[in-house]
mmCIF file of C-alpha atoms in Angstrom:
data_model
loop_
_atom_site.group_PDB
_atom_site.id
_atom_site.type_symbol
_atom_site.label_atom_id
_atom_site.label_comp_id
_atom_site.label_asym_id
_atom_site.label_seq_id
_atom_site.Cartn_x
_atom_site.Cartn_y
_atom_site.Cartn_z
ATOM 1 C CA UNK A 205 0.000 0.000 0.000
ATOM 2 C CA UNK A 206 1.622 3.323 -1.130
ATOM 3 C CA UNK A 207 1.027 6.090 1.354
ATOM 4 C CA UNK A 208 0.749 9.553 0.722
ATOM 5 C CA UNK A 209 3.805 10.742 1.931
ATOM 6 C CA UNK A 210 6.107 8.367 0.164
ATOM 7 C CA UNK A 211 4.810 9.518 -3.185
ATOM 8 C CA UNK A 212 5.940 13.425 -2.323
ATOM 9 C CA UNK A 213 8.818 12.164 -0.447
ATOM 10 C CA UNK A 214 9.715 9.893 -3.783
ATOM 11 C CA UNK A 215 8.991 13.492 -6.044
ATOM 12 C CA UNK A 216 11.227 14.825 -3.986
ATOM 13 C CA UNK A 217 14.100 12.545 -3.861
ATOM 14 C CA UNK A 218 13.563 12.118 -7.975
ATOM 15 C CA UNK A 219 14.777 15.585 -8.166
ATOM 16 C CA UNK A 220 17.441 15.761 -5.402
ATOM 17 C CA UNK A 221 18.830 12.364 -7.263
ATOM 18 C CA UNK A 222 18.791 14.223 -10.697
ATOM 19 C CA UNK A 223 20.791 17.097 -8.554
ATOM 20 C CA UNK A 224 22.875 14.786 -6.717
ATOM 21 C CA UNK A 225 24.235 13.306 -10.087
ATOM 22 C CA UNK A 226 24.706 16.326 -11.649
ATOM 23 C CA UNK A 227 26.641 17.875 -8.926
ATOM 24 C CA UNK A 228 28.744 14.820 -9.209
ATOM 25 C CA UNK A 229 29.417 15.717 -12.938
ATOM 26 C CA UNK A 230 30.669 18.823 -12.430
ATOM 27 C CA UNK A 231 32.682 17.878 -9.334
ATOM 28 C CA UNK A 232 34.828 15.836 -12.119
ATOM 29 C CA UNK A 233 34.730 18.256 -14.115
ATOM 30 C CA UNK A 234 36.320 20.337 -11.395
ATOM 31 C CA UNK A 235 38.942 18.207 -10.456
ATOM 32 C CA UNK A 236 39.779 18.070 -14.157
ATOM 33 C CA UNK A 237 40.229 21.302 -14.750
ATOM 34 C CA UNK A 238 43.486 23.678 -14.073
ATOM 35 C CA UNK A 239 41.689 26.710 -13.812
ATOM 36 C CA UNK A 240 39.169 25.251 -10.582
ATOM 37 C CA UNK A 241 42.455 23.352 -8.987
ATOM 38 C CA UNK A 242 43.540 25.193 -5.845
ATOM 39 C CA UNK A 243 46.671 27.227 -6.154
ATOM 40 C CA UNK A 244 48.973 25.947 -3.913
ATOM 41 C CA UNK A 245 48.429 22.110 -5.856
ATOM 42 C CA UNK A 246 48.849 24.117 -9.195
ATOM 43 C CA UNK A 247 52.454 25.769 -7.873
ATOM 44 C CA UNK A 248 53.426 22.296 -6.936
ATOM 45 C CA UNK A 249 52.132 21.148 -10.320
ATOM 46 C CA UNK A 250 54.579 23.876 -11.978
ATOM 47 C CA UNK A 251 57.416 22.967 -9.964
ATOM 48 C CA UNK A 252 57.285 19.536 -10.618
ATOM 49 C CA UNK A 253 57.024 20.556 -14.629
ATOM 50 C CA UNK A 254 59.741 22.927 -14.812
ATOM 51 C CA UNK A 255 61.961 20.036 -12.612
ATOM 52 C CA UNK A 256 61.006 17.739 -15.170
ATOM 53 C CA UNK A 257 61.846 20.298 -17.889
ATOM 54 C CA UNK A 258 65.129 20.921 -16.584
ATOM 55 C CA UNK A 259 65.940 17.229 -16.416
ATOM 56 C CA UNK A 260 65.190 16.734 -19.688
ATOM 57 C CA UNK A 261 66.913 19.378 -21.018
ATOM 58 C CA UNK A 262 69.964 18.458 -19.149
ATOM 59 C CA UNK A 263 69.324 15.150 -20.941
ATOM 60 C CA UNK A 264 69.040 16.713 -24.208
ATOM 61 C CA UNK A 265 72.477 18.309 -23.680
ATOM 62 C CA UNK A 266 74.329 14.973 -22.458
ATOM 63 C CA UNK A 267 72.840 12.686 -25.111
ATOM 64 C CA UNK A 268 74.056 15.566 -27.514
ATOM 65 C CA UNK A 269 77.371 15.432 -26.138
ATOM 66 C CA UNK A 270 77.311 11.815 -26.485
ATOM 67 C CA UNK A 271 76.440 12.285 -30.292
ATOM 68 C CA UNK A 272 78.946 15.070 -30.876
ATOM 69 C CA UNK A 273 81.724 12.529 -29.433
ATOM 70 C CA UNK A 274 80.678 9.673 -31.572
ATOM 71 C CA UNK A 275 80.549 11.721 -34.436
ATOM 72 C CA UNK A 276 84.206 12.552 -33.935
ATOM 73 C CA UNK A 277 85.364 9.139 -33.474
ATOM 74 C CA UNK A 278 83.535 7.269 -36.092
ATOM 75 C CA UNK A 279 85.201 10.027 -38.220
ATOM 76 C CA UNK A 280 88.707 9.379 -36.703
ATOM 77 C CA UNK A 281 87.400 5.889 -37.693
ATOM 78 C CA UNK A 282 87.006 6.837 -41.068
ATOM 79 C CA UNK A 283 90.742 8.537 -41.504
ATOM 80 C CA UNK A 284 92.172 6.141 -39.946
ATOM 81 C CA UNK A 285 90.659 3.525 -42.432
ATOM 82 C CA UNK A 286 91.350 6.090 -44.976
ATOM 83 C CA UNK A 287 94.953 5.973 -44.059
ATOM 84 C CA UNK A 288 95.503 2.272 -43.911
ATOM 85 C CA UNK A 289 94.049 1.670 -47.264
ATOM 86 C CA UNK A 290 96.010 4.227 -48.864
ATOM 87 C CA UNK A 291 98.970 2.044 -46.953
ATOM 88 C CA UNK A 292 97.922 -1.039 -48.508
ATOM 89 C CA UNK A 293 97.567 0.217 -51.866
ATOM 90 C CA UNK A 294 101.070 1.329 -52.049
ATOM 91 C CA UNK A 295 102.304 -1.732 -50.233
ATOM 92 C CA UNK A 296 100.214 -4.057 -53.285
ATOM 93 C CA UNK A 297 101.896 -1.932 -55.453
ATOM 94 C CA UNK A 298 105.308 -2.219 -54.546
ATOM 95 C CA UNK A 299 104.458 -6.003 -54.079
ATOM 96 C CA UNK A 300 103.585 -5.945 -57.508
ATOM 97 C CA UNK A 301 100.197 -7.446 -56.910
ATOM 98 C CA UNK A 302 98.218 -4.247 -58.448
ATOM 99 C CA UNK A 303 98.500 -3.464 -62.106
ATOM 100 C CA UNK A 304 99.493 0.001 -62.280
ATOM 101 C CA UNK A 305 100.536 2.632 -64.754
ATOM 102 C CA UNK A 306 101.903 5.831 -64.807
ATOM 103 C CA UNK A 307 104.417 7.743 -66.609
ATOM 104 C CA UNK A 308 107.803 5.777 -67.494
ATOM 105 C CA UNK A 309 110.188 4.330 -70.603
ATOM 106 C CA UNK A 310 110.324 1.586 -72.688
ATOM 107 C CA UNK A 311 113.303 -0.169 -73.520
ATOM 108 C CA UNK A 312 113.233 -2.277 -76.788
ATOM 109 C CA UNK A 313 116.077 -4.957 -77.546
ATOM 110 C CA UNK A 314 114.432 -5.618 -81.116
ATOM 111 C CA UNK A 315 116.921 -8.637 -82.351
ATOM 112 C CA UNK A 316 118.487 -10.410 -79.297
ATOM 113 C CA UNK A 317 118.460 -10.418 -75.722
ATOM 114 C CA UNK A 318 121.013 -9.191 -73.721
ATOM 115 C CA UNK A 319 121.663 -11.697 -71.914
ATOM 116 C CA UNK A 320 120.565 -12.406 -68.356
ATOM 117 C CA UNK A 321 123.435 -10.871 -66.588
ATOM 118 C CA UNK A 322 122.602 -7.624 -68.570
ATOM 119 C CA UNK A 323 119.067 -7.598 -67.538
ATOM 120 C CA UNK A 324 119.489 -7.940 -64.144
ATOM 121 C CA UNK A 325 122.166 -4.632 -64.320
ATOM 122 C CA UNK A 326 119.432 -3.117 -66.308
ATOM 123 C CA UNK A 327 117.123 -3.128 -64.436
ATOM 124 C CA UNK A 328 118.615 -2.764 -60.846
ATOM 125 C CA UNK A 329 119.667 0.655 -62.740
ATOM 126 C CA UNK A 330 116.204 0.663 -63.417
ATOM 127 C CA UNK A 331 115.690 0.297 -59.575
ATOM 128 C CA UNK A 332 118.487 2.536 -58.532
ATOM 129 C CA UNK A 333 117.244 5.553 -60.308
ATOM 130 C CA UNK A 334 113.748 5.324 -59.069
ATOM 131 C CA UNK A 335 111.501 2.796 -60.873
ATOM 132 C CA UNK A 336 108.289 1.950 -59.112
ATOM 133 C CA UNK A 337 107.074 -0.756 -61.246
ATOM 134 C CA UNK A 338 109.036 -3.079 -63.875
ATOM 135 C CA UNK A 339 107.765 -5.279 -66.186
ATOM 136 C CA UNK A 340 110.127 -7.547 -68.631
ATOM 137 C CA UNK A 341 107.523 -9.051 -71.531
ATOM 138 C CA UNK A 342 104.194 -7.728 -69.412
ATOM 139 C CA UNK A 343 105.995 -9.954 -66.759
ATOM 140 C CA UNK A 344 105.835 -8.226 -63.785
ATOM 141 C CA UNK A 345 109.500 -8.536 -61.624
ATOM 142 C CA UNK A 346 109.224 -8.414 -58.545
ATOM 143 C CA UNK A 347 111.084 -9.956 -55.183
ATOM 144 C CA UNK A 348 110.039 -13.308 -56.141
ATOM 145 C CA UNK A 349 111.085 -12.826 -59.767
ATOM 146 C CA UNK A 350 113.963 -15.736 -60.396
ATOM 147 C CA UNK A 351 115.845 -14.724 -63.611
ATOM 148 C CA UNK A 352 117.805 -17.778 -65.079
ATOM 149 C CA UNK A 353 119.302 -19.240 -68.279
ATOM 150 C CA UNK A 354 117.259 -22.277 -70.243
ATOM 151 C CA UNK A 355 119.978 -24.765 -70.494
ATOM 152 C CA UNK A 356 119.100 -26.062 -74.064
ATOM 153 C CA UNK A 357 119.162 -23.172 -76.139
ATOM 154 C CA UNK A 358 121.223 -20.576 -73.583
ATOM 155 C CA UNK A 359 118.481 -17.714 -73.598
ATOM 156 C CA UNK A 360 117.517 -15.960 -70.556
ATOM 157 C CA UNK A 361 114.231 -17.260 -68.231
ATOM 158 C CA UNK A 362 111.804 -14.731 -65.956
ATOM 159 C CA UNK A 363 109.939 -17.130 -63.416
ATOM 160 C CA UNK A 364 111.001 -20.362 -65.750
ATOM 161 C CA UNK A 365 110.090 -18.866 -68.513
ATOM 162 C CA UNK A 366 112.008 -18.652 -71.951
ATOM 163 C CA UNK A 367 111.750 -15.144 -73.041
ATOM 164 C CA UNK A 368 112.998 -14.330 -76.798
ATOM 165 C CA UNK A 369 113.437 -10.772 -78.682
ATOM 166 C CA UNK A 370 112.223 -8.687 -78.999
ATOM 167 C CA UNK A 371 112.263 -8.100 -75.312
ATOM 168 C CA UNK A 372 110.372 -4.768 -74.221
ATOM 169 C CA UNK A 373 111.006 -3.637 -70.850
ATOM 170 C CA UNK A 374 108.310 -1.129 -69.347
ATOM 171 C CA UNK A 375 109.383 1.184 -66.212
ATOM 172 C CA UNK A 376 107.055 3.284 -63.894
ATOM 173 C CA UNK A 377 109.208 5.759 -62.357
ATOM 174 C CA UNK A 378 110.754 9.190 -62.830
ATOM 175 C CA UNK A 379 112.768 10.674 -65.228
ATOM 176 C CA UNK A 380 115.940 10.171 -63.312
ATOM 177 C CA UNK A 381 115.296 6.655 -64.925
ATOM 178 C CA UNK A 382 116.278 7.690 -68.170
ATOM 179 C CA UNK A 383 118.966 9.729 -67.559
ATOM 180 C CA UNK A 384 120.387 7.040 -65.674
ATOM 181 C CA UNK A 385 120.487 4.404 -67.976
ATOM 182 C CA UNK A 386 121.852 6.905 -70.665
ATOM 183 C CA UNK A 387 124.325 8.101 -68.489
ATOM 184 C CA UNK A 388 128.059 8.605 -70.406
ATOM 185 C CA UNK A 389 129.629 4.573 -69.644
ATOM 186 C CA UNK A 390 126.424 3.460 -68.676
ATOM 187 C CA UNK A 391 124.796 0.256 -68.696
ATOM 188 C CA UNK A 392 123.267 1.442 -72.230
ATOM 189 C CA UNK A 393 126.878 2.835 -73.672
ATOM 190 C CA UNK A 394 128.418 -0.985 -71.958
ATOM 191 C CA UNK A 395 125.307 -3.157 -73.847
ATOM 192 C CA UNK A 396 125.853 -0.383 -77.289
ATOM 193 C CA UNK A 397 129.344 -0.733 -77.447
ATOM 194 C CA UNK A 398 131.003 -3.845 -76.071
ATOM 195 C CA UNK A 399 128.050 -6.302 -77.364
ATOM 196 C CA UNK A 400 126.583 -3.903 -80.036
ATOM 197 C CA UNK A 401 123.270 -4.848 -79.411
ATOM 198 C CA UNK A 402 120.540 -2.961 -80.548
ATOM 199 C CA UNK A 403 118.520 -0.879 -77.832
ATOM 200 C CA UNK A 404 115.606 1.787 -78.147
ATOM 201 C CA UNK A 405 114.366 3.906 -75.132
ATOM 202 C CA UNK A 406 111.161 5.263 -75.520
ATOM 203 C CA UNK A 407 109.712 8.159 -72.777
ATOM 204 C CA UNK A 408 105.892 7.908 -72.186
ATOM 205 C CA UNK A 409 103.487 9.543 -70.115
ATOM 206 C CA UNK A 410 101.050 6.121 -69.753
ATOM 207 C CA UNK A 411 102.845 3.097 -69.246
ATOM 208 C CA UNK A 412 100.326 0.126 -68.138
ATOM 209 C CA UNK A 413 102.090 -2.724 -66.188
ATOM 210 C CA UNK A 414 100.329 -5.887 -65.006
ATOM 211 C CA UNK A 415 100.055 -7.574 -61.856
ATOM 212 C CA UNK A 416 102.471 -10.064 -61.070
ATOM 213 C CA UNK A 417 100.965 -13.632 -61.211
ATOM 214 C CA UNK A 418 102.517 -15.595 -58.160
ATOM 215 C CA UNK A 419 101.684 -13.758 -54.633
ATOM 216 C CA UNK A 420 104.335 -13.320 -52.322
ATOM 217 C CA UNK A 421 104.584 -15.866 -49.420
ATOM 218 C CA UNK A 422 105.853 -15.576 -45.814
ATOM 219 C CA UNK A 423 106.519 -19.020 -44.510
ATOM 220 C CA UNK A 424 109.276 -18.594 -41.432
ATOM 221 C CA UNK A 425 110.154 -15.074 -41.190
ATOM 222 C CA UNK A 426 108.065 -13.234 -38.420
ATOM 223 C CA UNK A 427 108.579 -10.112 -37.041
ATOM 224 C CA UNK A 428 110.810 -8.787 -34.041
ATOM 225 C CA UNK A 429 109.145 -7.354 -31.387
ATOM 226 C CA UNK A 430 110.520 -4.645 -29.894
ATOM 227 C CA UNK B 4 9.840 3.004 2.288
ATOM 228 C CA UNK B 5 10.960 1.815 -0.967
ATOM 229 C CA UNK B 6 9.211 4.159 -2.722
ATOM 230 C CA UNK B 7 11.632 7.380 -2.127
ATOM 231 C CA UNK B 8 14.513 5.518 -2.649
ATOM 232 C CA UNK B 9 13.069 4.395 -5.795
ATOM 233 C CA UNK B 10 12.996 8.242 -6.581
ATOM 234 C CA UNK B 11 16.378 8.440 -5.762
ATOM 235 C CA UNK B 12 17.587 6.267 -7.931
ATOM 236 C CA UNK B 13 15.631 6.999 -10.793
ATOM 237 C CA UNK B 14 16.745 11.087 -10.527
ATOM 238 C CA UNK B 15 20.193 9.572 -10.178
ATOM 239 C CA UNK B 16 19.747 7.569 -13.271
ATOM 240 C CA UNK B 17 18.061 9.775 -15.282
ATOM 241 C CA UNK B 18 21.008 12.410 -13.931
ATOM 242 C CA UNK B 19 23.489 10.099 -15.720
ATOM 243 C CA UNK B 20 21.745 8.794 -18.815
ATOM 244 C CA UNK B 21 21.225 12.697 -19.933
ATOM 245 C CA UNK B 22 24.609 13.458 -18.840
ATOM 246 C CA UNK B 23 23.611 16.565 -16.813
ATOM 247 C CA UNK B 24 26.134 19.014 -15.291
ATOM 248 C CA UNK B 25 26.383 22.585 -14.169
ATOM 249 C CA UNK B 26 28.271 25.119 -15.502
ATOM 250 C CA UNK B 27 31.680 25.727 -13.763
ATOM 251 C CA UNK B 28 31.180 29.194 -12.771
ATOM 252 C CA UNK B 29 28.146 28.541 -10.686
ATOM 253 C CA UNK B 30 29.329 25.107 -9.717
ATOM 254 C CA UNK B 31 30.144 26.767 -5.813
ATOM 255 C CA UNK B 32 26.399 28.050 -5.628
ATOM 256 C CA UNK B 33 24.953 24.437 -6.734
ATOM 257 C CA UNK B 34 27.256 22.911 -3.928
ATOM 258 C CA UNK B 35 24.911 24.552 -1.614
ATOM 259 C CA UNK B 36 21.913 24.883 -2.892
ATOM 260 C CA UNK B 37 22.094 20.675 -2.630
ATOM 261 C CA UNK B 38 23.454 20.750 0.632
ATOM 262 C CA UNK B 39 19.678 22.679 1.532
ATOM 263 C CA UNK B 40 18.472 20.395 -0.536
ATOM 264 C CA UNK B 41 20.028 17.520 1.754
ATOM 265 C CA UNK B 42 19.029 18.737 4.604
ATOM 266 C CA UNK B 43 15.543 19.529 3.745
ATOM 267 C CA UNK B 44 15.099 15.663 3.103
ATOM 268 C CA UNK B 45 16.522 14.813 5.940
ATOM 269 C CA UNK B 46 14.169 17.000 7.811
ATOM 270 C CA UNK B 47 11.576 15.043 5.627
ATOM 271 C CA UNK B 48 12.661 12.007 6.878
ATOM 272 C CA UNK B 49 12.939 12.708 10.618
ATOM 273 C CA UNK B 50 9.202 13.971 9.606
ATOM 274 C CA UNK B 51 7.987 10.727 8.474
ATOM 275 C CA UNK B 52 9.548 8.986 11.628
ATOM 276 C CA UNK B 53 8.136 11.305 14.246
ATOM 277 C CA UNK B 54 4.666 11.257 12.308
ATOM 278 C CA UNK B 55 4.462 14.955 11.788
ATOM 279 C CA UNK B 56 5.607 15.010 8.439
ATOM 280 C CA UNK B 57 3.786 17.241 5.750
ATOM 281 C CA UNK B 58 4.380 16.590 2.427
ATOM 282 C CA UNK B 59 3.477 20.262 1.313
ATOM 283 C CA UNK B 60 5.530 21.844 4.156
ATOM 284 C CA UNK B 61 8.914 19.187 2.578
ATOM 285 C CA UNK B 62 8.328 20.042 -0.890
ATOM 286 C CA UNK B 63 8.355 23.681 -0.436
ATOM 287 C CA UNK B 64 11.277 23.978 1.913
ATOM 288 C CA UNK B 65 12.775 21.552 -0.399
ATOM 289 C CA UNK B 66 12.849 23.924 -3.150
ATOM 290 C CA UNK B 67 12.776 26.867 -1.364
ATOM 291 C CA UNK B 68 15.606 26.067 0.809
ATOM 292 C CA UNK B 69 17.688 25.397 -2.104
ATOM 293 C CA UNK B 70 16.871 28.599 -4.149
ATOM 294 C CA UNK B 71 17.661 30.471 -1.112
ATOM 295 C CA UNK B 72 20.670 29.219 -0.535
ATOM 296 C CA UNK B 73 21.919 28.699 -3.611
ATOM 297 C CA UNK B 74 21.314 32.877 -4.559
ATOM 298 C CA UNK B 75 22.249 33.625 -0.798
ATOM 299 C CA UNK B 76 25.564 32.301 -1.701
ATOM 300 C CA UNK B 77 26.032 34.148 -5.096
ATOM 301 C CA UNK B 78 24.534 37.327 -3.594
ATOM 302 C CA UNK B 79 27.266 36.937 -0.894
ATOM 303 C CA UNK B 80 29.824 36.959 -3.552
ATOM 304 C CA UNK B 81 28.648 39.750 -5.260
ATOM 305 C CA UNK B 82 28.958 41.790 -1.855
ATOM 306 C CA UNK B 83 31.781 40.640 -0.305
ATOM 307 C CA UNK B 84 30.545 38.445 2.219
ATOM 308 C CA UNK B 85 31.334 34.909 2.425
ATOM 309 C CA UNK B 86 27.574 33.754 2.928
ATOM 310 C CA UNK B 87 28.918 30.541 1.317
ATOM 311 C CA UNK B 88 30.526 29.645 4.293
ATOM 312 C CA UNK B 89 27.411 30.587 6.704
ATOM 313 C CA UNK B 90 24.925 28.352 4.350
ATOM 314 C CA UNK B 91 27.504 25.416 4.334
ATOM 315 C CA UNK B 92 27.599 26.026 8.354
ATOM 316 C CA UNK B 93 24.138 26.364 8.874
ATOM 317 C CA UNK B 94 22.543 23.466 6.825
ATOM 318 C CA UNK B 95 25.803 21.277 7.930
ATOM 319 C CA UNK B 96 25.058 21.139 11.376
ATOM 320 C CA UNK B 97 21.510 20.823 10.962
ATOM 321 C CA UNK B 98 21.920 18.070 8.745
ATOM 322 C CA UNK B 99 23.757 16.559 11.588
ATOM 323 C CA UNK B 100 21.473 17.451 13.576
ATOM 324 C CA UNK B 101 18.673 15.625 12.267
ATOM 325 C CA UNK B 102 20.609 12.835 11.084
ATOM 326 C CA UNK B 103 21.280 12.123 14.746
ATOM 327 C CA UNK B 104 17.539 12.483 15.542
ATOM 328 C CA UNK B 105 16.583 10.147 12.818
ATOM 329 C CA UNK B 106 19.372 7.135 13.706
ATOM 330 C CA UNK B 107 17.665 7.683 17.325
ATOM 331 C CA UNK B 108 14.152 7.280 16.481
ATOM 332 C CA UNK B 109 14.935 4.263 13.886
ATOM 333 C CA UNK B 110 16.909 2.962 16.865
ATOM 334 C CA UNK B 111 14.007 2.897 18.743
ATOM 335 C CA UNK B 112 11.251 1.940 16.363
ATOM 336 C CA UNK B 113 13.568 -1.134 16.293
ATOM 337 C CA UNK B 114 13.449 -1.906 19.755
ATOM 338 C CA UNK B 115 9.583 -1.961 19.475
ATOM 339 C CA UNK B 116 8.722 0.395 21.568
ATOM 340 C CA UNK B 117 8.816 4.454 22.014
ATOM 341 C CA UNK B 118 9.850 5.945 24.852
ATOM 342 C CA UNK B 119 8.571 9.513 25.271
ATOM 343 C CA UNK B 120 10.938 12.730 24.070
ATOM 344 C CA UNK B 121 14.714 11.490 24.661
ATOM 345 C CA UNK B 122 16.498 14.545 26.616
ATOM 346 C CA UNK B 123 17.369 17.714 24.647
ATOM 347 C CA UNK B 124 19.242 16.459 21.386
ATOM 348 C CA UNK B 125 15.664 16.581 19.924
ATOM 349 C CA UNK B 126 14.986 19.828 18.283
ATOM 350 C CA UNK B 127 12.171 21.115 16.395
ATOM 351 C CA UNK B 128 12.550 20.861 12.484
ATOM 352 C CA UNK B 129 11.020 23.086 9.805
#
């Protein structure tokens, strides 16, 4: 049985419910909100930012040291490597394992060889006065080059090989070459005159030399450490 | 007795479902216009327990009550005076008040039987 006075009672509470829950909406609201938050929880609010903000940015500057530094040592890195290369290209030249060309002469025995003691004179001349590359037939001579005589038919041998005129010999080097193996009583004047062979020296501003063929081996010797 | 809780949580409900909320500005003046509002149903309450409620006499204070105290506090604002604080003291204690009166008399409806006035907590309401 519904009495009177819960239905008004009910009325009333319908609307103070309605109230209740709105109240509670805007409370959120509130709390939500910078501009309703009490002052003293903003300032601490602030604070705590700017702290943060000055960490970070503290941060920001290490980490960019950090970068700065690795920047400069990967490029030390980079020289470094640059460096080395450049070191082991000149070393595979002088090994003879790179072909290589460059400005040089050409000396031509167009009828007969010189014979092997002549070529070795010839070209340690060639050696003395600055070659950087040698090549006897587009053979490459190197350290490992062994120079010999065939025994059946007397001519000279690069590396086992029988080698027969016309014999071309290529140089990479400086000019000094030339002069030196024209020199007055030089090797040239000795081969000219005493064996009258025929020689022609050629200057050239592109001489292409190949790459010698066996690669150097190091078996027992090892380095001394200091 | 079910009944005005029933209404309670309908207005609740029906507070949710349509999302309702006051704007921010006036939020302070809402806060206690529903604390009147609170303590007029309280006073309803102790009404219905003591048997001289009148459901005219709640429904009117009810929203009277709240109006009042709701522009009391805004007026105060506009002058200077912090009637905000003298509403939320005022209906505050009162609500105490009768909420003390009320856990008393349901105490005693309990126990079965009613002893005459208990000494001077009881007040008069509305």
């Amino acid at each position: 049985m519904i009495k009177k006075w819960q239905v008004s009672l009910a009325l009333v509470m319908i609307v103070l419910g309605v109230f209740l829950s709105s109240q509670f909406h805007t409370q959120q609201t509130i709390t939500r909100e910078l501009k309703y938050q009490k002052k003293e929880d903003l300032m601490a609010l602030a604070m705590n930012l700017r702290e943060k903000n000055l960490e970070l940015m503290r941060e920001e500057a290490d980490l960019k040291n950090q970068l700065e530094l690795l920047e400069k040592s990967a490029n030390e890195n980079s020289t470094l490597r640059q460096s080395i290369q450049a070191e082991i290209q000149k070393l595979d030249i002088a090994l003879g394992l790179l072909p290589v060309q460059g400005q040089g002469i050409t000396i031509i025995f167009p009828d007969s060889d010189p014979g092997v003691n002549n070529l070795v004179l010839l070209i340690n001349e060639l050696w003395n006065t600055g070659a950087e590359a040698i090549a006897v037939n587009d053979t490459r001579i190197t350290d490992r080059t062994r120079f010999g005589i065939d025994r059946d038919t007397g001519l000279t041998t690069i590396d086992g090989q029988v080698i027969s005129a016309p014999l071309i010999i290529k140089a990479i080097g400086p000019d000094t070459m030339y002069s030196g193996i024209n020199l007055n009583g030089g090797i040239l004047d000795k081969l000219k005159i005493y064996y009258s062979i025929k020689v022609e020296v050629k200057q050239a501003d592109k001489i292409y030399i190949p790459a010698a063929t066996t690669p150097p081996t190091v078996k027992f010797a090892r380095p001394v450490k200091q | 007795m079910w009944l005005p809780l029933l209404g309670l949580f309908t207005g609740f409900l029906i507070g949710q479902i349509l999302n309702l909320s006051f704007p921010l500005d006036y939020a302070k003046y809402f806060s206690v216009a529903l604390l009147a509002a609170l303590d007029s149903i309280f006073g309803g309450i102790k009404g219905v327990l003591k048997d001289t409620y009148d459901g005219s006499i709640l429904i009117s204070s009810f929203f009277f009550n709240t109006l009042l105290a709701g522009t009391l506090a805004y007026l105060g604002d506009r002058i200077g005076v912090d009637l905000y604080y003298a509403a939320i003291f005022a209906f505050g204690v009162r609500i105490f008040q009768n909420l003390a009166i009320i856990r008393r008399l349901l105490l005693e409806k309990y126990r079965g039987h009613r002893s005459p006035k208990p000494d001077g907590e009881e007040e008069e309401s509305l």
